[in-house]
Amino acid sequence: MSEKHKKNLTVAPSNVRRPSMDKKHAKKPEGKKKSNKFHSKLHVQGSKVCLELNSHGYREIPDAVFDLTELTCFIFMNNDIDRIPEKIKELHSLEALVLTGNNVHIINRQIFNLPKLQVLDLSNNEIQILPSEVSSLTELTQLLLNGNRLDALPSTLGDMKKLRVLGLNDNMLTCLPDTLAGLESLQILGLERNLLEFFNPAVCKIESLLRLGLSGNKMSNLPHEIEEMVGLEQLLLDDNCFEFIPIEVFSLHELIELSFCGNKITAVQGDIRSMTKLRVLGLNNNEITDLPPELMELTHIEVLGLNSNQLRCVSDQIANLYCMKELNLGSNQLKELPDSISLCCNLEVLSVVDNKLTKLPIELGGLHKLHTLMISQNDFPSIPVCVGALQLLQVLLAEDNQIEEVPETFAGLTHLRHFNLSVNRISSFPLAICKVQSLEVLDVSCNNLLDIPHEISNLTNLKVLNLKENLLEEIPQQLYSLSQLCGLDLSDNSLSEVPEEVCQMTSLTELDLSNNKFFEFPKTVCNIPNLTTLRFDQANGSKVPNLPDEIGFSKAKHLVISNNTLRTLPKSINGMTNLTHLHAEHNLIQYLPDTICHMLGLQLLHLNDNQLTTLPHNFDKLIFLRDLRLFDNQLKVPPMDVCISGVMQPIGLFLRKAFKREELLMDRMFHSMRDDLSKSELRALLKKLRVPEDHITELEQRLPSRDQLPERIVAGLRFWRDFFGPAATIDELIRVTHIINFEAVSNKLRTMKVYAQRLRL
């Protein structure tokens, strides 16, 4: 089962009512009688007033906040406060309080005197005790304490009759109080990644529960009372110690999703046939050798995860699962697939990676809805002929096989966008690939290619090309005509120069030239107009002794020059005004030029394993430097124990979670705009978002009618997001709608952003 189905039960179902605003009429507050520095940051909607002060590095909540007694929502995420002040009680109108990602150890009891509080999120702090007074929050519907250090819960928690969402994931709980049975309105209970060995039977009396997350504990069985949870729709028990599926689970006839991934299950009982409403079944990472025929009677299954088991065959009865959209059979011991799999006519995603397959059934070509096929890490001698009949295929992953050729039928994949053919035995670039003009990502790394055919210039939509670890001695000139190419990996070849024509690659933003045979750093790359990332790490290549002065002309933001023999950096490096990340580890650098102190945009500087003894006098002017690494040098001024204090802890984990959150929120925003734009307004918005004219025209021709306008709006915005990737942000969408005077839309999007953060679980 894919990761998107392994939910971390901290998301409220759609029928959980939260304090909310009318998102169509967001506005800034009008003049106040008393001046307050945060008035300009308030978001007002009718009687709802919200203040958001995230990621500002505050060590305490500013006093001015407590003068805003009209606040109904206060969001103060990812700061550095270690306590909640007494003054919190003055915000008596609060309905939502979000203090996630701080350093709070103790919950101030004054919070429990906020009579209107409905949402309390204290996730990702250092809280060890939940006070019993929490039950005095009689209006609370959502209590989120994920990612703390709780090892017990107060018995009074069961008195919170309106509580619908209780998030306790990532704590240290070993048991649950009997009184939780009193949570008569609870719909979501998240207990993942705790230390539970047993599940308290009393909790099974919560008849209203819809979602129960118990993944990542130490359970090997469930109480028989679990069968009383007749309304349960989602049960997650991944990463526990189950050796079998408890028989009581089969009495939960309303279950839509059941996940036992990462256990020790060896067989699935035939009783599973009773779970007729099951849509998602996760059994990845177990020890299952056979599937019962009764499993094939669950005709409503849409997602079936069987990766990393010990299956040797798949029954012909798989054809009965005609509703199935995603089938994961990776990392088993399959030598063949049944012909009947072609009757799973709704299949969209099929993964058979890491098996022992040498062929696919020719009938597989009949899966006309299949858009993703993963056949990596098998023993295919060529791309199966049937693949060429999968007309809607968009993603084909075939790396790490024994593939020597690609059949001509491959040219029929007119919708293919991503093709991975790396780690195979290709010695001559297959011309059939050059006929698939829809390709956007092509990976042929780790093969035996000596050259690239001129026909590759036909791939006019190609954006990413990976030619790493082949036998290329020069950069093929035909690559320069790939006007959409933004990522090119030429590392681990035998290149010795980069022609001047490389500057014609105006879309190129990422270039990797690591581990080649350059005699000197290629000056020509400094003139690539839109290059943002340049990698020139020669750990396994010919090392260069210096960088040219022309490096100052480069517009790169990320520069990797590690594992060379550089003795210093050129003074002209400060001309790289866009540079934020510089990796120069494992060189012979003895000193840094003073000009580096003028690079105020620098955020990361890695200089490990060099010969530095001192730093420039004005080095502390690099005020935005967040990650400085100077290990394995000979620093004396200042000494190493002083320098090490300048290293910031990584914040990458928070950022993966927010993309993921921003991506979900962005999709909701797109749907919310379905009825907000006319045809001409949509065209104006897409042009301002720099969506290519040809795609706008194609969209208008494909969805021409007025009734199709909502669908066109969503499709256009999704294309913008996919086309621009990380640059297509929520803030950019809000900014552009504001610039072109779509104020109602802009205000609605801004409000959705604020309240999504307020209600994030």
Tab-separated table of C-alpha atoms in Angstrom, residues 592 594 596-600 602 605 615-626 628 638 642:
chain	number	residue	atom	x	y	z
A	592	LEU	CA	38.839	32.513	2.387
A	594	ASP	CA	37.441	38.823	2.335
A	596	ILE	CA	33.003	36.190	0.869
A	597	CYS	CA	31.843	38.391	3.756
A	598	HIS	CA	29.825	40.434	1.260
A	599	MET	CA	27.695	37.419	0.315
A	600	LEU	CA	24.851	38.330	2.615
A	602	LEU	CA	24.615	32.860	2.081
A	605	LEU	CA	28.583	27.034	4.006
A	615	LEU	CA	38.401	33.150	9.139
A	616	PRO	CA	38.091	36.600	7.516
A	617	HIS	CA	37.821	39.536	9.879
A	618	ASN	CA	34.254	40.456	8.911
A	619	PHE	CA	32.997	36.891	8.759
A	620	ASP	CA	30.210	37.704	11.226
A	621	LYS	CA	28.546	39.887	8.589
A	622	LEU	CA	27.070	36.704	7.152
A	623	ILE	CA	24.031	37.218	9.358
A	624	PHE	CA	21.792	34.812	7.433
A	625	LEU	CA	24.238	31.913	7.633
A	626	ARG	CA	22.291	29.099	9.277
A	628	LEU	CA	28.256	26.514	9.015
A	638	PRO	CA	38.617	31.570	16.284
A	642	VAL	CA	33.692	28.669	19.172
